[in-house]
Amino acid sequence: MNSKVVFGQYYHTSSWLHRLDPRTKMVGIFLLIISLFLLENIYWLLGAFALIMALILSSRIPFGKFLNSLKMMTTLLLITVFFQLLFNRGTNYKEFHFTLSFFNLLIIITLLVLFFLSRKIIRKHRFFLFLLVVVFSFFLQTVLTSEPVLAQYSLRFYEDGLYTSFKIVMRIVSLILISALLTLTTKPTDLNIAMEKLARPLKYIGIKVSILSMMISIALRFIPTLINEAGRILKAQASRGTDFKEGKFHEKVTQIISLLVPMFVISYRRAYDLADAMEARGYIPESERTTISLLKFRFVDYISLVLVVLILTSLIVLKVMGYAI
Amino acid sequence: MGINFSKVNFSYFRVRKKQKPNYILKDIDLSISEQDEFIAIVGHTGSGKSTIVQLMNALLQPTSGSLSIFGKEITNKTILKPIRKRVGLVFQFPEYQIFEETVLKDIAFGPKNFGIEDPEGKAREVAGIMGITDLLDRSPFTLSGGQLRKVAISGILASNPDILILDEPSVGLDPLTKSELMDLLKKLHDDYHKTIIIITHDMEVVSKYCQRVIVLKKGEKIFDGAMKDLFAHDDLYEDYHLNYPETVRILKAVNEHFHLHLDTNKHSLTEAYQEIVQAWGKKYEQ
């Protein structure tokens, strides 16, 4: 099997963001996230969003990659919006009247059945299709009001709720996009090196940063290997008749053990081998080590850091002075 | 019956319409009978050998084309357990799949899963055939590599499959254990009429044990026929990236050195010896 599982989502292009020192990126994005939380006003949030979009464009990474990281949060966002709209009560609201008539119910049920039946035919964008069905069924209830009527109800959508939910969505989306920007433009190993360098002062309070970072990088390195290994064991046990889909509970437990025990054995073996190999190459845990990839601050790094610090401080100053930002 | 491939293509990744598909296996037609075959699958690294045996065990499904195992078409809906019971697959380095606390329990794991009656009795029987009865009560984690390999193979054999597939069974074993293992496989083939399929790089093994050879190259089947027909081929190295077994090489060297016309396609020392003696006799008569 030679399917390579790559941990992390690094996407290679040759943009200035990729070439930026990982330390700059980490610190910079951390500061930008703090700034994002200082913003309250909707226009300022839009401005921040525009800035992030500009950064994304300049990274020359296809936008689909960013959408992927947003995808997981869609459900959460939609639920947030829904509840904000209904329960964040203010003075201004718009009331919608819905009528659930017999025909409506019939059409809605047919639509839902069609949606579930189309599972095999339409596989992509299921979620959006579902949303469409839901929205359409509510729309139907405002339009089609013929007899026999089963129920009538009305929902109030509050203006304040609309604003708050929009702000929340903007903030979460910006947050996700900007952290995706970090992981997409920086290799996990580079992130680790940056972390090690940034955490260096901790050694004065007795934390062994180099050992910690070595542990992290080994863990990162072995995730794909172990995933491959698990796939192999899974297949080997499947050919001995384990079936992870079917079976009673106690059978499933044995099947999971049949995967776990070999995985433990393999991990320990690998750990011992790796320890021997590292020792043979002269690794001494607490000695001073040099890294193969030297990080170097360049002009762009200084500029970007200064800019980010400027953004944060000016926001803080504005906030302290009482401006509504 | 047995295993039938017809126009099977396989790719590990989902094939997109616009892209030129990158198949690991291309257009494989193959038919394997359910008993009395001893087949070697050979080929360069990355030629799709391991993939093809995983298809035979229904661990993978063909991307296109049809694959039927014991008369059952393999699709997403096929119930695979009965198929896997009849086709046993021993992976490369099978010792890693062992997990129970005693050897006996581990060998009985397969039969137990397949719902075979008296799994432990079956395990003891197989252990007798494999010659590891003395290990049954030990913990598998105290055994040596060769012993573990035998335990793992016993674990597959215990479900009594009709077709036994082994992915490079002899890699990493010492010469003695290796020939013991191969003799065992031969015994299973001769006495129990099982079909044995092995993946190997070792032409000596092919020459000594196998009747039929399938050669894969970059996912395509480029040779499928009797072992003797393969080694009768003149440019094995050029065409298939394979080497000749030792006896054939010796006979070829003798031919070249003494300008004889020996039949080089001999696969045991006795046969090769007789060939040389006969030719020598003829030369003296002249």
XYZ file of C-alpha atoms in Angstrom:
611
model
C 0.000 0.000 0.000
C 1.470 3.303 -0.946
C -1.244 5.812 -0.205
C 0.555 8.512 1.686
C -1.308 10.042 4.536
C 0.033 13.498 5.183
C -0.660 14.997 8.528
C -1.564 18.652 8.547
C -2.922 20.490 5.561
C 0.113 22.329 4.234
C -0.411 23.474 0.654
C 2.640 24.519 -1.280
C 2.802 27.704 -3.324
C 5.564 30.265 -3.418
C 3.808 33.236 -1.906
C 5.349 35.708 0.501
C 3.299 34.157 3.299
C 4.994 30.818 2.715
C 8.409 32.387 2.840
C 7.682 34.310 5.997
C 9.479 33.048 9.071
C 7.199 30.606 10.935
C 7.843 32.523 14.156
C 6.527 35.698 12.547
C 3.488 33.886 11.286
C 2.715 32.324 14.651
C 3.106 35.508 16.637
C 1.447 37.625 13.952
C -1.601 35.448 13.621
C -1.909 35.146 17.383
C -1.928 38.936 17.692
C -4.417 39.262 14.819
C -6.761 36.830 16.567
C -6.589 38.938 19.734
C -7.392 42.033 17.665
C -10.345 40.214 16.166
C -11.816 39.740 19.640
C -11.479 43.443 20.399
C -13.803 44.339 17.544
C -17.481 44.885 18.341
C -18.727 47.077 15.532
C -20.055 45.356 12.448
C -18.205 47.636 10.015
C -14.893 47.070 11.721
C -15.547 43.344 11.590
C -16.224 43.637 7.860
C -12.958 45.520 7.515
C -11.097 42.770 9.358
C -12.750 40.226 7.106
C -11.616 42.163 4.044
C -8.055 42.233 5.389
C -8.129 38.481 5.925
C -9.486 37.949 2.415
C -6.625 40.045 1.062
C -4.150 37.873 2.975
C -5.817 34.737 1.626
C -5.648 36.051 -1.932
C -1.982 36.889 -1.532
C -1.266 33.362 -0.322
C -2.272 32.030 -3.750
C -3.851 28.973 -2.185
C -7.079 27.864 -3.891
C -10.037 29.155 -1.903
C -11.539 25.673 -1.792
C -8.919 24.677 0.771
C -10.195 27.372 3.106
C -13.791 26.403 2.452
C -12.889 22.879 3.541
C -11.905 24.124 6.953
C -15.124 26.158 7.160
C -17.257 23.198 6.171
C -16.973 21.510 9.531
C -18.306 24.581 11.296
C -21.352 25.189 9.061
C -23.774 23.253 11.241
C -22.616 25.020 14.370
C -22.885 28.416 12.668
C -26.372 27.731 11.358
C -27.628 26.617 14.763
C -26.124 29.753 16.328
C -27.807 31.983 13.764
C -31.150 30.245 14.171
C -31.227 30.645 17.936
C -29.958 34.201 17.822
C -32.749 35.106 15.408
C -35.449 33.611 17.594
C -34.325 34.465 21.081
C -32.225 37.594 20.997
C -35.223 39.787 21.647
C -35.254 43.478 20.920
C -37.855 46.043 19.961
C -37.741 45.707 16.193
C -38.972 42.515 14.740
C -40.669 41.122 11.716
C -43.392 38.584 12.122
C -44.013 35.789 9.631
C -47.210 33.797 9.570
C -47.062 30.186 8.578
C -49.927 27.956 7.668
C -49.533 24.233 7.769
C -52.224 22.992 5.441
C -52.854 19.444 4.350
C -51.310 19.999 0.919
C -48.283 21.682 2.409
C -47.672 18.742 4.666
C -48.028 16.379 1.746
C -45.560 18.305 -0.395
C -43.058 18.660 2.438
C -43.167 14.953 3.228
C -42.719 14.072 -0.453
C -39.762 16.434 -0.634
C -38.144 14.864 2.419
C -38.725 11.360 1.094
C -37.289 12.398 -2.275
C -34.289 13.866 -0.471
C -33.563 10.605 1.326
C -34.190 8.521 -1.772
C -31.825 10.648 -3.851
C -28.990 9.643 -1.495
C -27.539 7.258 -4.064
C -27.920 9.562 -7.067
C -26.891 12.966 -5.771
C -23.912 12.536 -3.464
C -22.352 15.974 -3.440
C -23.625 19.024 -1.581
C -26.152 16.998 0.386
C -26.118 19.524 3.183
C -26.989 22.453 0.969
C -29.685 20.430 -0.688
C -31.165 19.734 2.742
C -31.086 23.436 3.592
C -32.841 24.165 0.317
C -35.547 21.669 1.181
C -36.027 23.196 4.638
C -36.133 26.779 3.348
C -38.511 25.820 0.573
C -40.845 24.031 2.944
C -41.062 27.128 5.149
C -41.582 29.323 2.102
C -44.375 27.045 1.003
C -46.128 27.579 4.291
C -46.310 31.309 3.735
C -47.635 31.047 0.199
C -49.933 28.072 -0.023
C -52.751 28.588 2.469
C -55.585 26.595 0.953
C -57.957 24.446 3.007
C -57.902 22.125 4.889
C -55.676 23.956 7.357
C -54.020 21.834 10.001
C -52.200 24.451 12.047
C -51.281 28.105 12.019
C -48.309 29.641 13.755
C -46.079 32.666 13.520
C -42.405 33.279 14.160
C -40.821 36.584 15.115
C -37.394 37.372 13.751
C -35.697 40.113 15.741
C -33.497 42.713 14.160
C -31.018 42.669 17.039
C -30.751 38.936 16.656
C -29.914 39.425 13.014
C -27.100 41.842 13.877
C -25.668 39.758 16.680
C -25.762 36.556 14.692
C -24.119 38.266 11.737
C -21.357 39.534 14.010
C -20.861 36.113 15.543
C -20.693 34.486 12.126
C -18.230 37.099 10.871
C -16.032 36.615 13.908
C -16.014 32.815 13.802
C -15.496 32.677 10.053
C -12.610 35.157 10.243
C -11.106 33.181 13.105
C -11.246 29.914 11.205
C -9.943 31.443 7.998
C -6.990 33.075 9.682
C -5.965 29.974 11.582
C -6.352 27.971 8.375
C -4.004 30.490 6.821
C -1.343 29.535 9.351
C -1.676 25.775 8.920
C -1.986 25.972 5.151
C 1.120 28.057 4.636
C 3.384 26.448 7.246
C 4.629 22.875 7.435
C 3.946 21.129 10.753
C 7.694 20.669 11.232
C 8.298 24.397 10.759
C 5.557 25.170 13.237
C 7.266 22.881 15.690
C 10.626 24.570 15.213
C 9.015 27.962 15.641
C 7.311 26.769 18.797
C 10.627 25.533 20.136
C 12.327 28.852 19.447
C 9.499 30.895 20.861
C 9.281 28.794 23.985
C 13.014 28.999 24.606
C 12.745 31.413 27.528
C 10.853 28.702 29.383
C 14.088 26.852 29.974
C 14.960 29.363 32.660
C 12.087 28.057 34.740
C 13.249 24.458 34.246
C 11.138 23.289 31.313
C 13.180 21.293 28.791
C 11.876 22.840 25.589
C 14.147 20.961 23.180
C 13.016 17.592 24.545
C 9.375 18.610 24.363
C 9.721 19.772 20.788
C 11.588 16.584 19.869
C 8.675 14.620 21.307
C 6.175 16.656 19.315
C 8.075 16.263 16.077
C 8.447 12.511 16.573
C 4.726 12.238 17.288
C 3.908 14.217 14.143
C 6.310 12.126 12.115
C 4.798 8.828 13.226
C 1.109 9.616 12.835
C 1.005 8.705 9.119
C 3.191 5.641 9.687
C 0.936 4.360 12.424
C -2.180 5.052 10.373
C -0.731 2.950 7.557
C 0.202 0.259 10.035
C -3.299 0.254 11.519
C -4.734 -0.127 8.023
C -2.547 -3.156 7.460
C -3.461 -4.821 10.736
C -7.127 -4.081 10.094
C -6.903 -5.822 6.738
C -4.940 -8.735 8.159
C -7.558 -9.275 10.850
C -10.359 -8.825 8.313
C -8.940 -11.734 6.363
C -9.112 -13.720 9.608
C -12.801 -13.021 9.738
C -13.180 -9.949 11.935
C -15.925 -7.687 10.783
C -16.034 -4.233 12.291
C -19.416 -3.457 10.835
C -21.441 -6.361 12.094
C -21.372 -8.533 15.162
C -22.523 -8.414 18.733
C -21.049 -6.142 21.349
C -18.656 -8.636 22.955
C -17.466 -9.727 19.503
C -16.722 -6.122 18.670
C -14.649 -5.793 21.827
C -12.475 -8.757 20.814
C -12.134 -7.247 17.362
C -10.975 -3.947 18.750
C -8.500 -5.785 20.968
C -7.258 -7.622 17.886
C -6.342 -4.224 16.470
C -5.089 -2.562 19.653
C -2.679 -5.238 20.875
C -0.696 -5.419 17.629
C -0.674 -1.623 17.433
C 0.809 -1.395 20.923
C 3.399 -4.026 20.101
C 4.336 -2.240 16.887
C 4.528 1.183 18.547
C 6.792 -0.133 21.293
C 9.012 -1.869 18.778
C 9.263 1.280 16.714
C 9.973 3.350 19.790
C 12.827 1.058 20.830
C 14.248 0.987 17.302
C 14.044 4.751 17.027
C 15.686 5.216 20.418
C 18.562 2.959 19.344
C 18.911 4.750 16.024
C 18.942 8.156 17.715
C 21.499 7.035 20.252
C 23.672 5.578 17.500
C 23.686 8.986 15.848
C 24.720 10.682 19.037
C 21.502 12.133 20.347
C 21.946 13.275 23.924
C 18.668 14.632 25.261
C 19.886 17.574 27.290
C 22.825 18.749 25.287
C 22.810 21.853 23.129
C 21.711 21.034 19.595
C 21.805 22.882 16.334
C 18.899 22.637 13.907
C 19.281 21.802 10.249
C 16.776 24.426 9.195
C 17.957 27.786 10.409
C 15.258 30.372 10.831
C 16.224 33.811 9.756
C 14.353 37.050 10.221
C 14.284 39.100 7.071
C 13.054 42.533 6.236
C 9.515 41.340 5.418
C 9.304 39.658 8.802
C 10.135 42.846 10.657
C 7.685 44.849 8.550
C 4.828 42.400 9.052
C 5.445 42.134 12.787
C 5.545 45.903 13.160
C 2.304 46.193 11.173
C 0.526 43.605 13.267
C 1.701 45.151 16.541
C 0.596 48.538 15.209
C -2.858 47.197 14.412
C -3.237 45.666 17.860
C -1.969 48.689 19.807
C -4.066 51.167 17.837
C -7.147 49.021 18.419
C -6.407 48.885 22.141
C -5.843 52.630 22.253
C -9.108 53.265 20.405
C -10.925 50.930 22.741
C -9.494 52.580 25.865
C -10.393 56.015 24.501
C -13.977 54.864 24.259
C -14.530 54.623 20.539
C -17.054 52.025 19.442
C -14.871 49.714 17.445
C -15.510 -21.490 -9.679
C -12.369 -20.380 -7.949
C -11.308 -16.826 -8.587
C -12.149 -15.077 -11.832
C -10.918 -11.639 -12.863
C -12.396 -10.148 -15.967
C -11.120 -6.807 -17.263
C -10.367 -5.649 -13.738
C -8.936 -2.169 -13.251
C -7.994 -0.955 -9.838
C -6.945 2.370 -8.393
C -6.464 3.289 -4.739
C -7.835 6.746 -5.368
C -11.216 7.756 -6.661
C -10.956 8.113 -10.405
C -11.966 11.543 -11.600
C -13.578 11.833 -14.980
C -11.268 14.379 -16.538
C -8.052 12.935 -15.215
C -6.222 10.136 -16.936
C -6.821 7.318 -14.496
C -3.765 6.134 -12.639
C -4.512 2.461 -12.276
C -2.444 0.179 -10.071
C -3.876 -2.777 -11.967
C -4.849 -2.538 -15.604
C -7.175 -4.808 -17.514
C -6.470 -7.977 -15.581
C -8.000 -11.194 -16.880
C -7.233 -14.127 -14.686
C -8.792 -17.370 -13.673
C -7.645 -19.454 -10.761
C -9.069 -22.846 -10.001
C -10.166 -23.731 -6.480
C -7.875 -26.706 -6.104
C -4.590 -28.259 -7.171
C -2.807 -25.140 -8.310
C 0.564 -23.838 -7.153
C 0.956 -20.346 -8.507
C 3.741 -17.811 -8.147
C 3.029 -14.141 -8.721
C 6.247 -12.365 -9.610
C 7.150 -8.884 -10.765
C 9.119 -5.781 -9.988
C 8.442 -3.754 -6.843
C 5.340 -1.656 -7.364
C 3.973 -3.896 -10.081
C 0.726 -4.484 -8.188
C 1.407 -7.906 -6.690
C 0.222 -7.110 -3.183
C -2.800 -5.282 -4.581
C -3.901 -8.213 -6.708
C -3.835 -10.613 -3.751
C -5.849 -8.187 -1.640
C -8.455 -8.164 -4.395
C -8.477 -11.962 -4.290
C -9.345 -11.785 -0.578
C -12.029 -9.142 -1.257
C -10.182 -6.684 0.961
C -10.302 -4.290 -1.981
C -12.901 -3.976 -4.678
C -12.157 -3.489 -8.357
C -12.600 0.079 -9.640
C -14.027 -1.326 -12.850
C -14.421 -4.747 -14.377
C -15.786 -7.753 -12.630
C -14.271 -10.025 -10.027
C -15.968 -13.153 -8.832
C -14.748 -15.382 -6.057
C -16.333 -18.821 -5.714
C -19.110 -17.734 -8.026
C -19.923 -14.604 -6.038
C -19.553 -11.243 -7.701
C -17.646 -8.790 -5.486
C -19.553 -5.518 -4.992
C -20.230 -3.267 -2.006
C -23.144 -5.453 -1.065
C -21.462 -8.847 -1.135
C -21.266 -10.545 2.244
C -17.548 -11.080 2.485
C -17.122 -13.368 5.470
C -17.885 -16.665 3.693
C -15.532 -15.645 0.889
C -12.718 -14.810 3.289
C -13.239 -18.150 4.988
C -12.516 -19.942 1.726
C -9.651 -17.695 0.592
C -6.959 -17.318 3.249
C -4.508 -14.451 2.881
C -1.234 -14.334 4.766
C 0.179 -10.833 4.675
C 3.796 -9.851 4.426
C 5.310 -10.057 7.930
C 2.171 -11.717 9.321
C 3.691 -11.947 12.796
C 2.316 -8.476 13.564
C -1.279 -9.630 13.441
C -0.854 -11.924 16.450
C -2.503 -10.604 19.601
C -3.895 -13.308 21.887
C -2.130 -14.359 25.065
C -1.387 -17.913 23.935
C -0.473 -19.342 20.564
C -3.413 -21.760 20.725
C -5.924 -18.949 21.246
C -4.439 -16.921 18.420
C -4.596 -19.799 15.951
C -8.203 -20.434 17.000
C -9.148 -16.766 16.469
C -9.885 -17.165 12.732
C -11.991 -20.336 12.993
C -13.892 -18.797 15.913
C -14.750 -15.735 13.818
C -15.897 -17.859 10.914
C -18.108 -19.912 13.224
C -16.269 -23.187 12.702
C -17.064 -25.876 15.256
C -14.421 -26.698 17.852
C -11.919 -23.950 16.926
C -9.335 -25.121 19.442
C -9.408 -28.682 18.153
C -8.927 -27.300 14.650
C -6.058 -25.159 15.913
C -4.339 -28.183 17.467
C -4.743 -30.126 14.243
C -3.176 -27.354 12.166
C -0.397 -26.919 14.705
C 0.335 -30.634 14.214
C 0.653 -30.149 10.451
C 2.858 -27.063 10.905
C 4.990 -28.812 13.535
C 4.463 -26.256 16.307
C 2.549 -28.386 18.823
C 5.130 -27.646 21.506
C 4.495 -23.903 21.275
C 0.731 -23.976 21.792
C 0.664 -22.873 25.434
C 3.326 -20.212 25.167
C 2.773 -16.502 24.790
C 3.315 -15.454 21.175
C 5.463 -12.555 22.315
C 8.208 -14.889 23.555
C 8.672 -16.613 20.176
C 11.300 -16.079 17.500
C 10.524 -14.542 14.117
C 10.371 -17.855 12.250
C 8.151 -19.436 14.888
C 5.842 -16.425 14.821
C 5.565 -16.680 11.064
C 4.500 -20.322 11.380
C 1.956 -19.406 14.064
C 0.523 -16.669 11.831
C 0.236 -19.003 8.849
C -1.397 -21.618 11.093
C -3.893 -18.950 12.116
C -4.993 -18.660 8.500
C -4.839 -22.384 7.788
C -7.018 -23.166 10.793
C -10.080 -21.779 8.988
C -9.383 -24.432 6.357
C -9.423 -22.197 3.273
C -9.550 -23.770 -0.170
C -7.195 -21.196 -1.590
C -4.208 -20.061 0.432
C -2.440 -16.876 -0.600
C 0.898 -15.833 0.892
C 2.532 -12.465 0.337
C 6.288 -13.058 0.342
C 6.211 -15.844 2.924
C 9.943 -16.510 2.947
C 11.297 -12.983 3.370
C 13.452 -12.591 6.453
C 13.575 -16.280 7.294
C 16.766 -18.328 7.591
C 17.370 -20.931 4.836
C 16.308 -23.885 6.995
C 13.021 -22.341 8.168
C 12.392 -21.132 4.651
C 12.695 -24.567 3.078
C 10.647 -26.065 5.927
C 7.911 -23.546 5.224
C 7.970 -24.150 1.487
C 7.872 -27.921 2.015
C 4.855 -27.434 4.251
C 3.093 -25.488 1.514
C 3.964 -28.227 -0.950
C 2.516 -30.773 1.461
C -0.714 -28.766 1.732
C -0.875 -28.670 -2.040
C -0.030 -32.343 -2.627
C -1.921 -33.964 0.253
C -4.851 -31.625 0.781
C -5.283 -30.447 -2.833
C -5.328 -26.803 -1.873
C -4.555 -24.032 -4.316
C -1.479 -22.176 -3.113
C -0.646 -18.716 -4.442
C 2.605 -17.090 -3.377
C 4.141 -13.733 -4.136
C 7.868 -14.061 -4.345
C 11.043 -12.557 -5.728
C 12.928 -15.800 -5.302
C 13.300 -17.634 -8.598
C 14.627 -20.718 -6.787
C 11.293 -21.017 -4.999
C 9.419 -20.532 -8.261
C 11.574 -23.104 -10.015
C 11.383 -25.683 -7.255
C 7.738 -25.511 -6.202
C 5.445 -23.660 -8.573
C 3.581 -25.015 -11.562
C 2.152 -21.784 -12.868
C 3.656 -18.305 -12.927
C 1.943 -14.951 -13.339
C 4.232 -12.049 -14.175
C 3.033 -8.522 -13.505
C 4.668 -5.390 -14.834
C 3.392 -1.920 -13.971
C -0.058 -3.323 -13.192
C -0.401 -5.374 -16.326
C -0.286 -9.113 -16.637
C 2.510 -9.821 -19.096
C 2.879 -13.564 -18.625
C 0.585 -16.277 -17.356
C 1.525 -19.865 -17.973
C 3.477 -22.908 -16.935
C 6.708 -22.366 -15.015
C 8.737 -24.258 -17.652
C 7.377 -22.029 -20.411
C 8.533 -18.952 -18.537
C 12.084 -20.195 -18.135
C 12.174 -21.443 -21.724
C 11.947 -17.774 -22.672
C 15.290 -16.461 -23.941
C 15.385 -12.903 -22.693
C 13.830 -13.158 -19.279
C 15.907 -10.377 -17.830
C 15.250 -7.903 -20.610
C 11.544 -8.601 -21.023
C 10.339 -9.351 -17.524
C 13.125 -8.096 -15.232
C 13.467 -11.588 -13.864
C 16.433 -13.826 -13.345
C 16.813 -17.507 -14.162
C 16.986 -20.049 -11.338
C 20.366 -21.525 -10.474
C 20.092 -24.828 -12.372
C 19.103 -23.025 -15.556
C 21.955 -20.561 -15.154
C 24.479 -23.364 -14.644
C 23.252 -25.231 -17.706
C 23.379 -22.026 -19.748
C 26.945 -21.418 -18.597
C 27.927 -25.006 -19.452
C 26.365 -24.581 -22.896
C 28.282 -21.444 -23.556
C 31.604 -22.693 -22.242
C 31.631 -26.093 -23.943
C 29.542 -25.148 -26.988
C 26.903 -27.732 -26.211
C 23.186 -27.726 -26.928
C 21.797 -28.789 -23.576
C 18.156 -28.320 -22.700
C 18.596 -25.652 -20.046
C 15.039 -25.816 -18.734
C 15.758 -28.181 -15.822
C 14.634 -27.383 -12.339
C 16.234 -29.869 -10.021
C 19.845 -30.843 -9.474
C 19.215 -34.447 -10.541
C 17.618 -33.395 -13.812
C 20.378 -30.952 -14.563
C 23.007 -33.557 -13.725
C 21.384 -36.138 -16.002
C 21.203 -33.632 -18.830
C 24.901 -32.858 -18.560
C 25.897 -36.536 -18.300
C 23.822 -37.459 -21.322
C 25.257 -34.685 -23.442
C 28.734 -35.558 -22.320
C 28.122 -39.180 -23.367
C 26.988 -38.110 -26.842
C 30.048 -35.955 -27.266
C 32.344 -38.840 -26.378
C 30.544 -41.155 -28.790
C 31.249 -38.752 -31.613
